[in-house]
Structure formats: C-alpha cells, structure tokens
Amino acid sequence: MTAAATAQLAFDGSGIDGSLFSSVTDFARATPWLNTPMEVWTNFGLGVFAILMITGWWHARRRGTRAMTLALTAPVAVLTAFAAAEVVKRIVAEVRPCRSMPHAYVVDACPAPSDYAFPSGHSTVAAASVAALFLLDRRLSAIAAVFAVVEGFSRVYVGAHYPHDVLGSAVLALPVALLVSLAARRWATPLVGTLSHGALRPLLTAGPAVTARSAR
C-alpha cells in the first residue's frame, strides 16, 4: 500500500479541534523567535522527566522500601503507558495535522504517513511521569505536571499534534501509570526489601537499615 493510500485510509482529526490547532500554529507563525526553543524543548524536554525520576530514586534511598519500590517502578509505569499509547495509535490511525491540514504553519518536520497522531507519544511520557511520581513524591509530581503542560503545548505549537491528541494522552497515561505504581507498591515491595539486604543495598537504601515507611 502506498503512503498516499495509507493517508487516505487514516482518520482525519481536523474536524474535532482543527480551528484550535490553527490558532496555536498561527501563534507560532507570529512568534518566530520562539520556534527554535519550542522545537528543541519538544524533542529533548523529556529528559527533564528522567531527571525527576532519578531525583525521586535518590530521595527514596532514605525513605524506606515502599518508596524505593515506587521509585524503581516509575520508569516501568511510563514505558507501560507509552506501549498502551502505541497500541491505541495504531488502532485509531489518525493522520498527522501536517498532512490533513497542509496549509497550517508547522515548525517541526512532518513525520512519515504511518506515524499517526493520536495519542501523542511525547505527551504520554510526560503525563505518565506525573502519575508515576504522584505516589512517590507529591512535590516532584507537581514539578513534572508543570513541565508536562509545557510539553503538551509544545506538541501543538510545533504542529505535530492536535490539542485532542495531547488531552487523549493524559486520559490514557495517568490511570495506566498510576495503576502500575499501585500494583508494584503492593506486590513488589517484599522483593525490593529482600534486595535491599544484598549486594544492591547501596543502590536501594542509604540508611543503616531498611524500613517499611509509606511513600509520601
């Protein structure tokens, strides 16, 4: 099947909030000085969430086994949410706005026709990070939420996604990541406690003994 045929068979999401998408991309057209910073952020800003998770792990070393379990689970929760988003993306098969709205101003390069739009993978990672950090450290989760909003806006700003792609990512990622974290806290804490007394102890605890305090 050719790329053109694939695009014709894909779902066109421009009828949902194409006008709002155009408003954001028109803003991007009017702010050329912001284009490069937003393009850099939208592609590399996900590193901030990795830093926040590493910070959560570092603090968890002094907070007990349950906190450490949540810290270790955070990247697993994010990857699980991302995998779920990829499945949904293939099912919905929404064509990118740069193809369904070719006259819109687009900062980022238009992906291949088989790289669908709904939900946004970048926004999924951002939202999942917020949820994964929520049970571990509310302050880190709040910081992640601010950056997640910026990441979501940047995906629309550069023309990569419609607003509903970003919103759909949050609706999917938040419960998936939260459920993974809750399940791990319940079922994996004993395993982490056992490992904390072995060779991995320097990575799992900074205290003289491992306690079972609840994560904040």
PDB file of C-alpha atoms in Angstrom:
ATOM      1  CA  MET A   1       0.000   0.000   0.000  1.00  0.00           C
ATOM      2  CA  THR A   2       1.390   3.413  -0.948  1.00  0.00           C
ATOM      3  CA  ALA A   3       1.896   6.278   1.502  1.00  0.00           C
ATOM      4  CA  ALA A   4      -0.897   8.229  -0.211  1.00  0.00           C
ATOM      5  CA  ALA A   5      -3.317   5.315   0.161  1.00  0.00           C
ATOM      6  CA  THR A   6      -2.359   4.922   3.804  1.00  0.00           C
ATOM      7  CA  ALA A   7      -3.046   8.603   4.461  1.00  0.00           C
ATOM      8  CA  GLN A   8      -6.458   8.332   2.745  1.00  0.00           C
ATOM      9  CA  LEU A   9      -7.462   5.402   4.944  1.00  0.00           C
ATOM     10  CA  ALA A  10      -6.327   7.098   8.149  1.00  0.00           C
ATOM     11  CA  PHE A  11      -8.675   9.026  10.412  1.00  0.00           C
ATOM     12  CA  ASP A  12      -8.776  12.800   9.886  1.00  0.00           C
ATOM     13  CA  GLY A  13      -8.972  14.523  13.265  1.00  0.00           C
ATOM     14  CA  SER A  14      -9.049  18.073  11.935  1.00  0.00           C
ATOM     15  CA  GLY A  15     -12.830  18.203  12.363  1.00  0.00           C
ATOM     16  CA  ILE A  16     -12.515  17.829  16.137  1.00  0.00           C
ATOM     17  CA  ASP A  17     -10.396  20.845  17.038  1.00  0.00           C
ATOM     18  CA  GLY A  18      -8.678  21.894  13.830  1.00  0.00           C
ATOM     19  CA  SER A  19      -9.600  25.533  14.467  1.00  0.00           C
ATOM     20  CA  LEU A  20      -7.907  25.478  17.874  1.00  0.00           C
ATOM     21  CA  PHE A  21      -4.883  23.798  16.307  1.00  0.00           C
ATOM     22  CA  SER A  22      -4.756  26.594  13.713  1.00  0.00           C
ATOM     23  CA  SER A  23      -4.969  29.233  16.435  1.00  0.00           C
ATOM     24  CA  VAL A  24      -1.921  27.768  18.170  1.00  0.00           C
ATOM     25  CA  THR A  25       0.070  27.352  14.966  1.00  0.00           C
ATOM     26  CA  ASP A  26      -0.856  30.897  13.916  1.00  0.00           C
ATOM     27  CA  PHE A  27       0.620  31.996  17.226  1.00  0.00           C
ATOM     28  CA  ALA A  28       3.735  30.030  16.307  1.00  0.00           C
ATOM     29  CA  ARG A  29       3.842  31.854  12.971  1.00  0.00           C
ATOM     30  CA  ALA A  30       3.639  35.193  14.804  1.00  0.00           C
ATOM     31  CA  THR A  31       6.429  34.257  17.245  1.00  0.00           C
ATOM     32  CA  PRO A  32       9.331  33.057  15.071  1.00  0.00           C
ATOM     33  CA  TRP A  33      11.774  33.861  17.879  1.00  0.00           C
ATOM     34  CA  LEU A  34      10.093  31.145  19.942  1.00  0.00           C
ATOM     35  CA  ASN A  35      10.098  28.479  17.222  1.00  0.00           C
ATOM     36  CA  THR A  36      13.596  27.112  17.821  1.00  0.00           C
ATOM     37  CA  PRO A  37      13.333  26.982  21.647  1.00  0.00           C
ATOM     38  CA  MET A  38       9.988  25.187  21.402  1.00  0.00           C
ATOM     39  CA  GLU A  39      11.301  22.744  18.803  1.00  0.00           C
ATOM     40  CA  VAL A  40      14.312  21.958  20.978  1.00  0.00           C
ATOM     41  CA  TRP A  41      12.152  21.548  24.070  1.00  0.00           C
ATOM     42  CA  THR A  42       9.524  19.356  22.417  1.00  0.00           C
ATOM     43  CA  ASN A  43      12.186  16.885  21.283  1.00  0.00           C
ATOM     44  CA  PHE A  44      14.595  16.967  24.220  1.00  0.00           C
ATOM     45  CA  GLY A  45      12.451  18.161  27.121  1.00  0.00           C
ATOM     46  CA  LEU A  46      11.525  14.591  28.029  1.00  0.00           C
ATOM     47  CA  GLY A  47      14.928  14.373  29.664  1.00  0.00           C
ATOM     48  CA  VAL A  48      13.545  16.541  32.465  1.00  0.00           C
ATOM     49  CA  PHE A  49      11.174  13.751  33.463  1.00  0.00           C
ATOM     50  CA  ALA A  50      14.049  11.289  33.591  1.00  0.00           C
ATOM     51  CA  ILE A  51      15.918  13.687  35.877  1.00  0.00           C
ATOM     52  CA  LEU A  52      12.871  13.982  38.147  1.00  0.00           C
ATOM     53  CA  MET A  53      12.595  10.200  38.386  1.00  0.00           C
ATOM     54  CA  ILE A  54      16.289   9.906  39.210  1.00  0.00           C
ATOM     55  CA  THR A  55      15.792  12.554  41.884  1.00  0.00           C
ATOM     56  CA  GLY A  56      12.882  10.547  43.266  1.00  0.00           C
ATOM     57  CA  TRP A  57      15.048   7.431  43.391  1.00  0.00           C
ATOM     58  CA  TRP A  58      17.821   9.318  45.209  1.00  0.00           C
ATOM     59  CA  HIS A  59      15.450  10.613  47.868  1.00  0.00           C
ATOM     60  CA  ALA A  60      13.762   7.208  48.172  1.00  0.00           C
ATOM     61  CA  ARG A  61      17.039   5.688  49.352  1.00  0.00           C
ATOM     62  CA  ARG A  62      16.378   7.378  52.707  1.00  0.00           C
ATOM     63  CA  ARG A  63      12.633   6.837  52.816  1.00  0.00           C
ATOM     64  CA  GLY A  64      12.156   3.101  53.029  1.00  0.00           C
ATOM     65  CA  THR A  65      11.297   0.082  50.948  1.00  0.00           C
ATOM     66  CA  ARG A  66       7.868   1.181  49.722  1.00  0.00           C
ATOM     67  CA  ALA A  67       9.230   4.491  48.490  1.00  0.00           C
ATOM     68  CA  MET A  68      12.101   2.725  46.734  1.00  0.00           C
ATOM     69  CA  THR A  69       9.635   0.339  45.109  1.00  0.00           C
ATOM     70  CA  LEU A  70       7.703   3.289  43.706  1.00  0.00           C
ATOM     71  CA  ALA A  71      10.918   4.927  42.522  1.00  0.00           C
ATOM     72  CA  LEU A  72      12.018   1.795  40.678  1.00  0.00           C
ATOM     73  CA  THR A  73       8.545   1.336  39.225  1.00  0.00           C
ATOM     74  CA  ALA A  74       8.296   4.870  37.836  1.00  0.00           C
ATOM     75  CA  PRO A  75      10.103   4.195  34.529  1.00  0.00           C
ATOM     76  CA  VAL A  76       8.229   0.887  34.172  1.00  0.00           C
ATOM     77  CA  ALA A  77       4.926   2.723  34.596  1.00  0.00           C
ATOM     78  CA  VAL A  78       5.944   5.282  31.973  1.00  0.00           C
ATOM     79  CA  LEU A  79       7.003   2.601  29.486  1.00  0.00           C
ATOM     80  CA  THR A  80       3.764   0.693  30.066  1.00  0.00           C
ATOM     81  CA  ALA A  81       1.701   3.807  29.364  1.00  0.00           C
ATOM     82  CA  PHE A  82       3.769   4.525  26.257  1.00  0.00           C
ATOM     83  CA  ALA A  83       3.242   0.977  24.983  1.00  0.00           C
ATOM     84  CA  ALA A  84      -0.508   1.312  25.533  1.00  0.00           C
ATOM     85  CA  ALA A  85      -0.481   4.608  23.634  1.00  0.00           C
ATOM     86  CA  GLU A  86       1.292   2.977  20.697  1.00  0.00           C
ATOM     87  CA  VAL A  87      -1.413   0.305  20.529  1.00  0.00           C
ATOM     88  CA  VAL A  88      -4.148   2.947  20.560  1.00  0.00           C
ATOM     89  CA  LYS A  89      -2.266   4.960  17.955  1.00  0.00           C
ATOM     90  CA  ARG A  90      -2.291   2.002  15.557  1.00  0.00           C
ATOM     91  CA  ILE A  91      -5.973   1.323  16.165  1.00  0.00           C
ATOM     92  CA  VAL A  92      -7.163   4.913  15.699  1.00  0.00           C
ATOM     93  CA  ALA A  93      -4.729   5.658  12.844  1.00  0.00           C
ATOM     94  CA  GLU A  94      -5.257   9.412  12.935  1.00  0.00           C
ATOM     95  CA  VAL A  95      -3.291  11.177  10.213  1.00  0.00           C
ATOM     96  CA  ARG A  96      -0.950  13.926  11.387  1.00  0.00           C
ATOM     97  CA  PRO A  97      -2.247  17.507  11.179  1.00  0.00           C
ATOM     98  CA  CYS A  98       0.637  18.447   8.877  1.00  0.00           C
ATOM     99  CA  ARG A  99      -0.999  16.141   6.315  1.00  0.00           C
ATOM    100  CA  SER A 100      -4.684  16.719   6.986  1.00  0.00           C
ATOM    101  CA  MET A 101      -4.133  20.498   7.243  1.00  0.00           C
ATOM    102  CA  PRO A 102      -1.257  21.077   4.782  1.00  0.00           C
ATOM    103  CA  HIS A 103      -1.693  24.843   4.760  1.00  0.00           C
ATOM    104  CA  ALA A 104      -1.161  25.200   8.507  1.00  0.00           C
ATOM    105  CA  TYR A 105       2.100  26.646   9.776  1.00  0.00           C
ATOM    106  CA  VAL A 106       4.293  23.796  11.031  1.00  0.00           C
ATOM    107  CA  VAL A 107       7.596  24.208  12.870  1.00  0.00           C
ATOM    108  CA  ASP A 108       8.640  20.567  13.197  1.00  0.00           C
ATOM    109  CA  ALA A 109       9.253  18.243  10.243  1.00  0.00           C
ATOM    110  CA  CYS A 110       6.218  16.239   9.148  1.00  0.00           C
ATOM    111  CA  PRO A 111       6.576  12.559  10.171  1.00  0.00           C
ATOM    112  CA  ALA A 112       6.026   9.620   7.841  1.00  0.00           C
ATOM    113  CA  PRO A 113       2.383   8.834   6.945  1.00  0.00           C
ATOM    114  CA  SER A 114       2.498   5.676   9.076  1.00  0.00           C
ATOM    115  CA  ASP A 115       3.458   7.719  12.164  1.00  0.00           C
ATOM    116  CA  TYR A 116      -0.015   8.520  13.454  1.00  0.00           C
ATOM    117  CA  ALA A 117      -1.083  11.364  15.716  1.00  0.00           C
ATOM    118  CA  PHE A 118      -3.475  10.094  18.396  1.00  0.00           C
ATOM    119  CA  PRO A 119      -2.400   9.917  21.143  1.00  0.00           C
ATOM    120  CA  SER A 120       0.802  11.933  21.416  1.00  0.00           C
ATOM    121  CA  GLY A 121       3.718   9.756  22.489  1.00  0.00           C
ATOM    122  CA  HIS A 122       5.655  12.682  23.953  1.00  0.00           C
ATOM    123  CA  SER A 123       2.657  13.832  25.973  1.00  0.00           C
ATOM    124  CA  THR A 124       2.018  10.268  27.099  1.00  0.00           C
ATOM    125  CA  VAL A 125       5.507  10.053  28.583  1.00  0.00           C
ATOM    126  CA  ALA A 126       5.051  13.429  30.278  1.00  0.00           C
ATOM    127  CA  ALA A 127       1.642  12.618  31.784  1.00  0.00           C
ATOM    128  CA  ALA A 128       2.721   9.138  32.848  1.00  0.00           C
ATOM    129  CA  SER A 129       5.701  10.651  34.654  1.00  0.00           C
ATOM    130  CA  VAL A 130       3.351  12.890  36.624  1.00  0.00           C
ATOM    131  CA  ALA A 131       1.270   9.897  37.707  1.00  0.00           C
ATOM    132  CA  ALA A 132       4.281   7.683  38.446  1.00  0.00           C
ATOM    133  CA  LEU A 133       5.774  10.353  40.701  1.00  0.00           C
ATOM    134  CA  PHE A 134       2.492  11.170  42.446  1.00  0.00           C
ATOM    135  CA  LEU A 135       2.630   8.301  44.941  1.00  0.00           C
ATOM    136  CA  LEU A 136       6.362   8.723  45.420  1.00  0.00           C
ATOM    137  CA  ASP A 137       6.793  12.454  45.953  1.00  0.00           C
ATOM    138  CA  ARG A 138       3.994  15.000  45.500  1.00  0.00           C
ATOM    139  CA  ARG A 139       6.461  17.862  45.062  1.00  0.00           C
ATOM    140  CA  LEU A 140       8.275  16.144  42.217  1.00  0.00           C
ATOM    141  CA  SER A 141       4.919  15.226  40.698  1.00  0.00           C
ATOM    142  CA  ALA A 142       3.812  18.872  40.807  1.00  0.00           C
ATOM    143  CA  ILE A 143       7.017  19.959  39.090  1.00  0.00           C
ATOM    144  CA  ALA A 144       6.502  17.253  36.481  1.00  0.00           C
ATOM    145  CA  ALA A 145       2.940  18.469  35.920  1.00  0.00           C
ATOM    146  CA  VAL A 146       4.169  21.957  35.036  1.00  0.00           C
ATOM    147  CA  PHE A 147       6.668  20.574  32.539  1.00  0.00           C
ATOM    148  CA  ALA A 148       4.023  18.187  31.168  1.00  0.00           C
ATOM    149  CA  VAL A 149       1.752  21.126  30.353  1.00  0.00           C
ATOM    150  CA  VAL A 150       4.620  22.843  28.547  1.00  0.00           C
ATOM    151  CA  GLU A 151       5.413  19.624  26.673  1.00  0.00           C
ATOM    152  CA  GLY A 152       1.796  19.191  25.630  1.00  0.00           C
ATOM    153  CA  PHE A 153       1.539  22.778  24.418  1.00  0.00           C
ATOM    154  CA  SER A 154       4.799  22.435  22.514  1.00  0.00           C
ATOM    155  CA  ARG A 155       3.451  19.417  20.608  1.00  0.00           C
ATOM    156  CA  VAL A 156       0.637  21.563  19.254  1.00  0.00           C
ATOM    157  CA  TYR A 157       2.838  24.638  18.833  1.00  0.00           C
ATOM    158  CA  VAL A 158       5.277  22.848  16.511  1.00  0.00           C
ATOM    159  CA  GLY A 159       2.372  21.376  14.542  1.00  0.00           C
ATOM    160  CA  ALA A 160       2.937  17.737  15.484  1.00  0.00           C
ATOM    161  CA  HIS A 161      -0.423  17.109  17.198  1.00  0.00           C
ATOM    162  CA  TYR A 162      -3.949  18.392  17.624  1.00  0.00           C
ATOM    163  CA  PRO A 163      -4.977  19.513  21.130  1.00  0.00           C
ATOM    164  CA  HIS A 164      -7.167  16.403  21.493  1.00  0.00           C
ATOM    165  CA  ASP A 165      -4.102  14.230  20.852  1.00  0.00           C
ATOM    166  CA  VAL A 166      -2.457  15.764  23.903  1.00  0.00           C
ATOM    167  CA  LEU A 167      -5.601  15.540  26.039  1.00  0.00           C
ATOM    168  CA  GLY A 168      -6.131  11.932  24.992  1.00  0.00           C
ATOM    169  CA  SER A 169      -2.579  11.132  26.038  1.00  0.00           C
ATOM    170  CA  ALA A 170      -3.258  12.391  29.551  1.00  0.00           C
ATOM    171  CA  VAL A 171      -6.563  10.494  29.795  1.00  0.00           C
ATOM    172  CA  LEU A 172      -4.749   7.301  28.841  1.00  0.00           C
ATOM    173  CA  ALA A 173      -1.403   7.727  30.606  1.00  0.00           C
ATOM    174  CA  LEU A 174      -2.499   8.955  34.029  1.00  0.00           C
ATOM    175  CA  PRO A 175      -4.607   5.927  35.069  1.00  0.00           C
ATOM    176  CA  VAL A 176      -2.281   3.385  33.426  1.00  0.00           C
ATOM    177  CA  ALA A 177       0.829   4.706  35.171  1.00  0.00           C
ATOM    178  CA  LEU A 178      -0.998   5.101  38.472  1.00  0.00           C
ATOM    179  CA  LEU A 179      -2.336   1.550  38.385  1.00  0.00           C
ATOM    180  CA  VAL A 180       1.105   0.140  37.564  1.00  0.00           C
ATOM    181  CA  SER A 181       2.588   2.057  40.501  1.00  0.00           C
ATOM    182  CA  LEU A 182      -0.134   0.893  42.883  1.00  0.00           C
ATOM    183  CA  ALA A 183       0.242  -2.720  41.792  1.00  0.00           C
ATOM    184  CA  ALA A 184       4.009  -2.600  42.194  1.00  0.00           C
ATOM    185  CA  ARG A 185       3.779  -0.994  45.629  1.00  0.00           C
ATOM    186  CA  ARG A 186       1.558  -3.846  46.755  1.00  0.00           C
ATOM    187  CA  TRP A 187       3.263  -6.804  45.112  1.00  0.00           C
ATOM    188  CA  ALA A 188       6.904  -5.828  44.552  1.00  0.00           C
ATOM    189  CA  THR A 189       7.735  -4.211  47.899  1.00  0.00           C
ATOM    190  CA  PRO A 190       8.770  -7.518  49.553  1.00  0.00           C
ATOM    191  CA  LEU A 191      11.175  -8.240  46.682  1.00  0.00           C
ATOM    192  CA  VAL A 192      12.749  -4.789  46.950  1.00  0.00           C
ATOM    193  CA  GLY A 193      13.047  -5.294  50.709  1.00  0.00           C
ATOM    194  CA  THR A 194      14.919  -8.534  50.173  1.00  0.00           C
ATOM    195  CA  LEU A 195      17.246  -6.972  47.600  1.00  0.00           C
ATOM    196  CA  SER A 196      17.933  -4.100  49.993  1.00  0.00           C
ATOM    197  CA  HIS A 197      19.810  -6.507  52.257  1.00  0.00           C
ATOM    198  CA  GLY A 198      22.006  -7.876  49.466  1.00  0.00           C
ATOM    199  CA  ALA A 199      24.611  -6.635  47.033  1.00  0.00           C
ATOM    200  CA  LEU A 200      22.245  -3.973  45.686  1.00  0.00           C
ATOM    201  CA  ARG A 201      21.828  -2.341  49.078  1.00  0.00           C
ATOM    202  CA  PRO A 202      23.910   0.783  48.196  1.00  0.00           C
ATOM    203  CA  LEU A 203      21.509   1.469  45.326  1.00  0.00           C
ATOM    204  CA  LEU A 204      18.336   0.798  47.296  1.00  0.00           C
ATOM    205  CA  THR A 205      18.956   2.357  50.688  1.00  0.00           C
ATOM    206  CA  ALA A 206      21.194   4.997  52.232  1.00  0.00           C
ATOM    207  CA  GLY A 207      20.275   4.258  55.841  1.00  0.00           C
ATOM    208  CA  PRO A 208      21.704   1.737  58.271  1.00  0.00           C
ATOM    209  CA  ALA A 209      18.577  -0.388  57.946  1.00  0.00           C
ATOM    210  CA  VAL A 210      15.649  -0.692  55.566  1.00  0.00           C
ATOM    211  CA  THR A 211      12.320   0.426  56.965  1.00  0.00           C
ATOM    212  CA  ALA A 212       8.821  -0.050  55.606  1.00  0.00           C
ATOM    213  CA  ARG A 213       7.569   3.512  55.781  1.00  0.00           C
ATOM    214  CA  SER A 214       4.901   4.581  53.382  1.00  0.00           C
ATOM    215  CA  ALA A 215       5.818   6.821  50.464  1.00  0.00           C
ATOM    216  CA  ARG A 216       4.686  10.364  50.784  1.00  0.00           C
TER     217      ARG A 216
END
